[in-house]
Amino acid sequence: MKVTVPFKKYLLTGLLVWLPLAITIWVLLWLVGLLDGIFIGLVSGLQAVVSDVSSGLLERFKHIPGLGVVLVFGALMITGALVSNVAGRWWLVQWDRLLTRIPVFKTIYNSVKKVSDTLFSSNGNAFRTALLVQYPRAGSWTIAFHTGVPGGEVASHLGSDFVSVYVPTTPNPTSGFFLMLPRSDVIELKMSVDEALTYVISMGSVAPASFTGNLPK
């Protein structure tokens, strides 16, 4: 009796098991390398202005793997703790005023600061809700994320019953499209943002855990 080994099936199954782990490790190694590179650059800059004795001491720190990650994490924690009180917030305001007076630099800094304040603020609503919207045409539905409401001159033309949404692309959700839609044209979903992102990245092959319907065969 001839035995057929399903090589393709086994290969794809093994790939699905190891690929998430491999990509996770690759991303972590890339992040460690990036932070170590920043740390080594700072140390090299300090070596150029300190004495030979101090330079030799700093040289030893450059060869400790992962030290940049530890120091950057510690610096972020210390900075967060300092600016959480009144005195720290006053120094933060002075720091912002200084940076916003530098030509060219201030344009980039202000743009990045506004985006980061919106995305990471604990009081903000950006990317807190997954939506179902019709895009790119009526009758064609996709996942989107609620990012806020139109403001300024745009709001004066559209009115108050509109929402701002971000429609991510698949399988790379970091690129996408910004749309302003009537509130009546969007459907708020109960799935979490993480579940919605997984759904988008997997091109719809990984349904949210909360989904209880029957998928078509």
PDB file of C-alpha atoms in Angstrom:
ATOM      1  CA  MET A   1       0.000   0.000   0.000  1.00  0.00           C
ATOM      2  CA  LYS A   2       1.404   3.364  -1.020  1.00  0.00           C
ATOM      3  CA  VAL A   3       1.626   5.921   1.771  1.00  0.00           C
ATOM      4  CA  THR A   4       1.407   9.591   0.810  1.00  0.00           C
ATOM      5  CA  VAL A   5       3.017  12.086   3.174  1.00  0.00           C
ATOM      6  CA  PRO A   6       1.282  15.495   3.092  1.00  0.00           C
ATOM      7  CA  PHE A   7       4.507  17.519   2.977  1.00  0.00           C
ATOM      8  CA  LYS A   8       2.763  20.768   2.053  1.00  0.00           C
ATOM      9  CA  LYS A   9       0.259  20.471   4.887  1.00  0.00           C
ATOM     10  CA  TYR A  10       2.966  19.709   7.464  1.00  0.00           C
ATOM     11  CA  LEU A  11       5.159  22.533   6.172  1.00  0.00           C
ATOM     12  CA  LEU A  12       2.393  25.133   6.383  1.00  0.00           C
ATOM     13  CA  THR A  13       1.288  23.892   9.810  1.00  0.00           C
ATOM     14  CA  GLY A  14       4.846  24.095  11.137  1.00  0.00           C
ATOM     15  CA  LEU A  15       5.212  27.559   9.632  1.00  0.00           C
ATOM     16  CA  LEU A  16       2.076  28.769  11.408  1.00  0.00           C
ATOM     17  CA  VAL A  17       3.482  27.463  14.710  1.00  0.00           C
ATOM     18  CA  TRP A  18       6.932  29.052  14.456  1.00  0.00           C
ATOM     19  CA  LEU A  19       6.294  32.211  12.425  1.00  0.00           C
ATOM     20  CA  PRO A  20       4.653  34.272  15.225  1.00  0.00           C
ATOM     21  CA  LEU A  21       7.481  33.361  17.619  1.00  0.00           C
ATOM     22  CA  ALA A  22      10.170  34.129  15.039  1.00  0.00           C
ATOM     23  CA  ILE A  23       8.681  37.518  14.157  1.00  0.00           C
ATOM     24  CA  THR A  24       8.239  38.419  17.844  1.00  0.00           C
ATOM     25  CA  ILE A  25      11.884  37.581  18.583  1.00  0.00           C
ATOM     26  CA  TRP A  26      13.006  39.496  15.487  1.00  0.00           C
ATOM     27  CA  VAL A  27      11.076  42.609  16.534  1.00  0.00           C
ATOM     28  CA  LEU A  28      12.466  42.433  20.093  1.00  0.00           C
ATOM     29  CA  LEU A  29      16.034  41.997  18.813  1.00  0.00           C
ATOM     30  CA  TRP A  30      15.551  44.923  16.450  1.00  0.00           C
ATOM     31  CA  LEU A  31      14.256  47.080  19.294  1.00  0.00           C
ATOM     32  CA  VAL A  32      17.176  46.096  21.560  1.00  0.00           C
ATOM     33  CA  GLY A  33      19.634  46.850  18.757  1.00  0.00           C
ATOM     34  CA  LEU A  34      18.020  50.233  18.110  1.00  0.00           C
ATOM     35  CA  LEU A  35      18.161  51.294  21.759  1.00  0.00           C
ATOM     36  CA  ASP A  36      21.707  49.986  22.150  1.00  0.00           C
ATOM     37  CA  GLY A  37      22.690  51.953  19.050  1.00  0.00           C
ATOM     38  CA  ILE A  38      21.244  55.146  20.528  1.00  0.00           C
ATOM     39  CA  PHE A  39      23.055  54.484  23.799  1.00  0.00           C
ATOM     40  CA  ILE A  40      26.376  53.824  22.040  1.00  0.00           C
ATOM     41  CA  GLY A  41      25.959  57.049  20.067  1.00  0.00           C
ATOM     42  CA  LEU A  42      25.439  59.018  23.285  1.00  0.00           C
ATOM     43  CA  VAL A  43      28.443  57.362  24.924  1.00  0.00           C
ATOM     44  CA  SER A  44      30.608  58.132  21.885  1.00  0.00           C
ATOM     45  CA  GLY A  45      29.552  61.769  22.116  1.00  0.00           C
ATOM     46  CA  LEU A  46      30.485  61.897  25.808  1.00  0.00           C
ATOM     47  CA  GLN A  47      33.860  60.317  25.088  1.00  0.00           C
ATOM     48  CA  ALA A  48      34.688  63.212  22.805  1.00  0.00           C
ATOM     49  CA  VAL A  49      34.365  65.776  25.606  1.00  0.00           C
ATOM     50  CA  VAL A  50      35.631  63.931  28.714  1.00  0.00           C
ATOM     51  CA  SER A  51      39.108  63.004  29.877  1.00  0.00           C
ATOM     52  CA  ASP A  52      40.978  59.892  28.736  1.00  0.00           C
ATOM     53  CA  VAL A  53      40.333  58.135  32.057  1.00  0.00           C
ATOM     54  CA  SER A  54      36.588  58.707  31.880  1.00  0.00           C
ATOM     55  CA  SER A  55      36.609  57.799  28.200  1.00  0.00           C
ATOM     56  CA  GLY A  56      38.127  54.417  29.000  1.00  0.00           C
ATOM     57  CA  LEU A  57      35.477  53.796  31.645  1.00  0.00           C
ATOM     58  CA  LEU A  58      32.697  54.694  29.222  1.00  0.00           C
ATOM     59  CA  GLU A  59      34.190  52.371  26.616  1.00  0.00           C
ATOM     60  CA  ARG A  60      33.449  49.405  28.876  1.00  0.00           C
ATOM     61  CA  PHE A  61      29.742  50.271  28.992  1.00  0.00           C
ATOM     62  CA  LYS A  62      29.539  50.257  25.184  1.00  0.00           C
ATOM     63  CA  HIS A  63      30.155  46.500  25.108  1.00  0.00           C
ATOM     64  CA  ILE A  64      27.421  45.466  27.567  1.00  0.00           C
ATOM     65  CA  PRO A  65      24.538  44.042  25.473  1.00  0.00           C
ATOM     66  CA  GLY A  66      21.083  45.244  26.451  1.00  0.00           C
ATOM     67  CA  LEU A  67      22.370  48.050  28.677  1.00  0.00           C
ATOM     68  CA  GLY A  68      20.827  50.635  26.372  1.00  0.00           C
ATOM     69  CA  VAL A  69      17.382  49.083  26.872  1.00  0.00           C
ATOM     70  CA  VAL A  70      17.744  49.168  30.664  1.00  0.00           C
ATOM     71  CA  LEU A  71      18.961  52.769  30.700  1.00  0.00           C
ATOM     72  CA  VAL A  72      16.301  54.021  28.277  1.00  0.00           C
ATOM     73  CA  PHE A  73      13.565  52.271  30.293  1.00  0.00           C
ATOM     74  CA  GLY A  74      14.965  53.755  33.510  1.00  0.00           C
ATOM     75  CA  ALA A  75      15.187  57.232  31.961  1.00  0.00           C
ATOM     76  CA  LEU A  76      11.557  57.027  30.828  1.00  0.00           C
ATOM     77  CA  MET A  77      10.395  55.938  34.286  1.00  0.00           C
ATOM     78  CA  ILE A  78      12.363  58.681  36.037  1.00  0.00           C
ATOM     79  CA  THR A  79      11.136  61.328  33.575  1.00  0.00           C
ATOM     80  CA  GLY A  80       7.541  60.193  34.032  1.00  0.00           C
ATOM     81  CA  ALA A  81       7.880  60.344  37.807  1.00  0.00           C
ATOM     82  CA  LEU A  82       9.434  63.826  37.725  1.00  0.00           C
ATOM     83  CA  VAL A  83       6.848  65.428  35.431  1.00  0.00           C
ATOM     84  CA  SER A  84       3.943  63.923  37.380  1.00  0.00           C
ATOM     85  CA  ASN A  85       4.208  66.609  40.056  1.00  0.00           C
ATOM     86  CA  VAL A  86       3.694  70.370  39.877  1.00  0.00           C
ATOM     87  CA  ALA A  87       7.392  71.283  39.744  1.00  0.00           C
ATOM     88  CA  GLY A  88       8.057  68.723  37.035  1.00  0.00           C
ATOM     89  CA  ARG A  89       5.186  69.980  34.902  1.00  0.00           C
ATOM     90  CA  TRP A  90       6.539  73.544  35.181  1.00  0.00           C
ATOM     91  CA  TRP A  91       9.930  72.405  33.844  1.00  0.00           C
ATOM     92  CA  LEU A  92       8.147  70.497  31.076  1.00  0.00           C
ATOM     93  CA  VAL A  93       6.355  73.678  29.999  1.00  0.00           C
ATOM     94  CA  GLN A  94       9.684  75.552  29.888  1.00  0.00           C
ATOM     95  CA  TRP A  95      11.203  72.705  27.878  1.00  0.00           C
ATOM     96  CA  ASP A  96       8.352  72.855  25.350  1.00  0.00           C
ATOM     97  CA  ARG A  97       8.708  76.623  25.035  1.00  0.00           C
ATOM     98  CA  LEU A  98      12.418  76.264  24.322  1.00  0.00           C
ATOM     99  CA  LEU A  99      11.953  73.593  21.658  1.00  0.00           C
ATOM    100  CA  THR A 100       9.079  75.410  19.952  1.00  0.00           C
ATOM    101  CA  ARG A 101      11.302  78.443  19.331  1.00  0.00           C
ATOM    102  CA  ILE A 102      13.795  76.550  17.150  1.00  0.00           C
ATOM    103  CA  PRO A 103      13.118  77.198  13.435  1.00  0.00           C
ATOM    104  CA  VAL A 104      12.225  74.102  11.316  1.00  0.00           C
ATOM    105  CA  PHE A 105      12.630  71.860  14.378  1.00  0.00           C
ATOM    106  CA  LYS A 106       9.515  73.329  16.007  1.00  0.00           C
ATOM    107  CA  THR A 107       7.289  72.306  13.080  1.00  0.00           C
ATOM    108  CA  ILE A 108       8.245  68.635  13.371  1.00  0.00           C
ATOM    109  CA  TYR A 109       8.223  68.685  17.176  1.00  0.00           C
ATOM    110  CA  ASN A 110       4.766  70.268  17.438  1.00  0.00           C
ATOM    111  CA  SER A 111       3.270  67.825  14.924  1.00  0.00           C
ATOM    112  CA  VAL A 112       4.701  64.759  16.650  1.00  0.00           C
ATOM    113  CA  LYS A 113       3.725  66.057  20.093  1.00  0.00           C
ATOM    114  CA  LYS A 114       0.107  66.648  19.085  1.00  0.00           C
ATOM    115  CA  VAL A 115      -0.184  63.158  17.598  1.00  0.00           C
ATOM    116  CA  SER A 116       1.481  61.450  20.573  1.00  0.00           C
ATOM    117  CA  ASP A 117      -0.614  63.409  23.099  1.00  0.00           C
ATOM    118  CA  THR A 118      -3.763  62.353  21.244  1.00  0.00           C
ATOM    119  CA  LEU A 119      -2.813  58.683  20.891  1.00  0.00           C
ATOM    120  CA  PHE A 120      -1.303  58.019  24.321  1.00  0.00           C
ATOM    121  CA  SER A 121      -3.301  60.321  26.561  1.00  0.00           C
ATOM    122  CA  SER A 122      -5.283  58.394  29.162  1.00  0.00           C
ATOM    123  CA  ASN A 123      -8.156  60.847  28.684  1.00  0.00           C
ATOM    124  CA  GLY A 124      -8.233  60.616  24.896  1.00  0.00           C
ATOM    125  CA  ASN A 125     -10.532  58.513  22.742  1.00  0.00           C
ATOM    126  CA  ALA A 126      -8.219  57.900  19.786  1.00  0.00           C
ATOM    127  CA  PHE A 127      -8.051  54.247  18.786  1.00  0.00           C
ATOM    128  CA  ARG A 128     -10.247  53.256  21.719  1.00  0.00           C
ATOM    129  CA  THR A 129     -13.080  51.942  19.544  1.00  0.00           C
ATOM    130  CA  ALA A 130     -13.254  49.639  16.509  1.00  0.00           C
ATOM    131  CA  LEU A 131     -15.797  50.514  13.848  1.00  0.00           C
ATOM    132  CA  LEU A 132     -17.377  48.964  10.784  1.00  0.00           C
ATOM    133  CA  VAL A 133     -17.531  51.346   7.815  1.00  0.00           C
ATOM    134  CA  GLN A 134     -18.308  51.159   4.121  1.00  0.00           C
ATOM    135  CA  TYR A 135     -15.080  51.628   2.163  1.00  0.00           C
ATOM    136  CA  PRO A 136     -13.962  52.121  -0.592  1.00  0.00           C
ATOM    137  CA  ARG A 137     -17.538  52.063  -1.929  1.00  0.00           C
ATOM    138  CA  ALA A 138     -21.069  51.564  -0.672  1.00  0.00           C
ATOM    139  CA  GLY A 139     -21.750  47.920   0.064  1.00  0.00           C
ATOM    140  CA  SER A 140     -18.077  47.118   0.726  1.00  0.00           C
ATOM    141  CA  TRP A 141     -17.302  46.968   4.448  1.00  0.00           C
ATOM    142  CA  THR A 142     -14.033  47.152   6.364  1.00  0.00           C
ATOM    143  CA  ILE A 143     -12.642  47.646   9.868  1.00  0.00           C
ATOM    144  CA  ALA A 144     -11.780  51.188  10.996  1.00  0.00           C
ATOM    145  CA  PHE A 145     -10.861  52.948  14.236  1.00  0.00           C
ATOM    146  CA  HIS A 146     -12.478  55.981  15.803  1.00  0.00           C
ATOM    147  CA  THR A 147      -9.885  58.759  16.163  1.00  0.00           C
ATOM    148  CA  GLY A 148     -12.050  61.708  17.179  1.00  0.00           C
ATOM    149  CA  VAL A 149     -14.326  64.296  15.586  1.00  0.00           C
ATOM    150  CA  PRO A 150     -13.600  66.948  12.941  1.00  0.00           C
ATOM    151  CA  GLY A 151     -12.541  70.303  14.308  1.00  0.00           C
ATOM    152  CA  GLY A 152     -11.775  73.847  13.250  1.00  0.00           C
ATOM    153  CA  GLU A 153     -12.699  74.997   9.762  1.00  0.00           C
ATOM    154  CA  VAL A 154     -13.527  71.435   8.676  1.00  0.00           C
ATOM    155  CA  ALA A 155     -16.170  71.113  11.401  1.00  0.00           C
ATOM    156  CA  SER A 156     -17.786  74.381  10.321  1.00  0.00           C
ATOM    157  CA  HIS A 157     -18.375  72.920   6.856  1.00  0.00           C
ATOM    158  CA  LEU A 158     -19.409  69.403   7.884  1.00  0.00           C
ATOM    159  CA  GLY A 159     -21.400  70.037  11.034  1.00  0.00           C
ATOM    160  CA  SER A 160     -21.281  68.249  14.355  1.00  0.00           C
ATOM    161  CA  ASP A 161     -22.689  64.864  13.375  1.00  0.00           C
ATOM    162  CA  PHE A 162     -19.458  63.536  11.837  1.00  0.00           C
ATOM    163  CA  VAL A 163     -16.678  61.331  13.185  1.00  0.00           C
ATOM    164  CA  SER A 164     -13.024  60.982  12.202  1.00  0.00           C
ATOM    165  CA  VAL A 165     -11.899  57.430  11.434  1.00  0.00           C
ATOM    166  CA  TYR A 166      -8.697  55.703  10.409  1.00  0.00           C
ATOM    167  CA  VAL A 167      -8.976  52.841   7.920  1.00  0.00           C
ATOM    168  CA  PRO A 168      -5.840  50.626   8.124  1.00  0.00           C
ATOM    169  CA  THR A 169      -4.443  48.687   5.198  1.00  0.00           C
ATOM    170  CA  THR A 170      -3.803  44.942   5.223  1.00  0.00           C
ATOM    171  CA  PRO A 171      -1.491  43.365   6.307  1.00  0.00           C
ATOM    172  CA  ASN A 172       0.364  46.550   7.379  1.00  0.00           C
ATOM    173  CA  PRO A 173      -1.975  48.584   9.621  1.00  0.00           C
ATOM    174  CA  THR A 174       0.585  51.388  10.082  1.00  0.00           C
ATOM    175  CA  SER A 175      -0.484  52.784   6.710  1.00  0.00           C
ATOM    176  CA  GLY A 176      -4.054  53.617   5.864  1.00  0.00           C
ATOM    177  CA  PHE A 177      -6.584  56.322   5.112  1.00  0.00           C
ATOM    178  CA  PHE A 178      -8.099  59.134   7.165  1.00  0.00           C
ATOM    179  CA  LEU A 179     -11.822  59.663   6.577  1.00  0.00           C
ATOM    180  CA  MET A 180     -14.562  61.849   8.019  1.00  0.00           C
ATOM    181  CA  LEU A 181     -17.911  60.078   7.891  1.00  0.00           C
ATOM    182  CA  PRO A 182     -21.441  60.804   9.105  1.00  0.00           C
ATOM    183  CA  ARG A 183     -21.974  59.208  12.496  1.00  0.00           C
ATOM    184  CA  SER A 184     -24.959  57.318  11.089  1.00  0.00           C
ATOM    185  CA  ASP A 185     -22.708  55.599   8.532  1.00  0.00           C
ATOM    186  CA  VAL A 186     -20.465  53.858  11.069  1.00  0.00           C
ATOM    187  CA  ILE A 187     -21.233  50.851  13.240  1.00  0.00           C
ATOM    188  CA  GLU A 188     -19.487  50.611  16.613  1.00  0.00           C
ATOM    189  CA  LEU A 189     -18.134  47.123  17.298  1.00  0.00           C
ATOM    190  CA  LYS A 190     -17.883  45.360  20.650  1.00  0.00           C
ATOM    191  CA  MET A 191     -14.528  43.760  19.792  1.00  0.00           C
ATOM    192  CA  SER A 192     -11.408  45.254  21.355  1.00  0.00           C
ATOM    193  CA  VAL A 193      -8.862  47.259  19.381  1.00  0.00           C
ATOM    194  CA  ASP A 194      -6.368  44.371  19.664  1.00  0.00           C
ATOM    195  CA  GLU A 195      -8.912  41.931  18.251  1.00  0.00           C
ATOM    196  CA  ALA A 196      -9.741  44.321  15.417  1.00  0.00           C
ATOM    197  CA  LEU A 197      -6.053  44.778  14.551  1.00  0.00           C
ATOM    198  CA  THR A 198      -5.540  41.005  14.533  1.00  0.00           C
ATOM    199  CA  TYR A 199      -8.548  40.676  12.243  1.00  0.00           C
ATOM    200  CA  VAL A 200      -7.072  43.265   9.851  1.00  0.00           C
ATOM    201  CA  ILE A 201      -3.504  41.897   9.877  1.00  0.00           C
ATOM    202  CA  SER A 202      -4.701  38.330   9.276  1.00  0.00           C
ATOM    203  CA  MET A 203      -6.778  39.534   6.301  1.00  0.00           C
ATOM    204  CA  GLY A 204      -9.926  38.289   8.009  1.00  0.00           C
ATOM    205  CA  SER A 205      -8.673  34.748   8.568  1.00  0.00           C
ATOM    206  CA  VAL A 206      -8.473  35.118  12.374  1.00  0.00           C
ATOM    207  CA  ALA A 207     -11.902  36.036  13.701  1.00  0.00           C
ATOM    208  CA  PRO A 208     -12.184  37.777  17.112  1.00  0.00           C
ATOM    209  CA  ALA A 209     -12.624  35.439  20.069  1.00  0.00           C
ATOM    210  CA  SER A 210     -15.914  37.136  20.953  1.00  0.00           C
ATOM    211  CA  PHE A 211     -17.381  36.217  17.583  1.00  0.00           C
ATOM    212  CA  THR A 212     -20.166  33.649  18.043  1.00  0.00           C
ATOM    213  CA  GLY A 213     -21.573  33.377  14.545  1.00  0.00           C
ATOM    214  CA  ASN A 214     -20.892  30.729  11.943  1.00  0.00           C
ATOM    215  CA  LEU A 215     -18.172  31.478   9.410  1.00  0.00           C
ATOM    216  CA  PRO A 216     -18.909  30.549   5.791  1.00  0.00           C
ATOM    217  CA  LYS A 217     -17.092  27.480   4.529  1.00  0.00           C
TER     218      LYS A 217
END
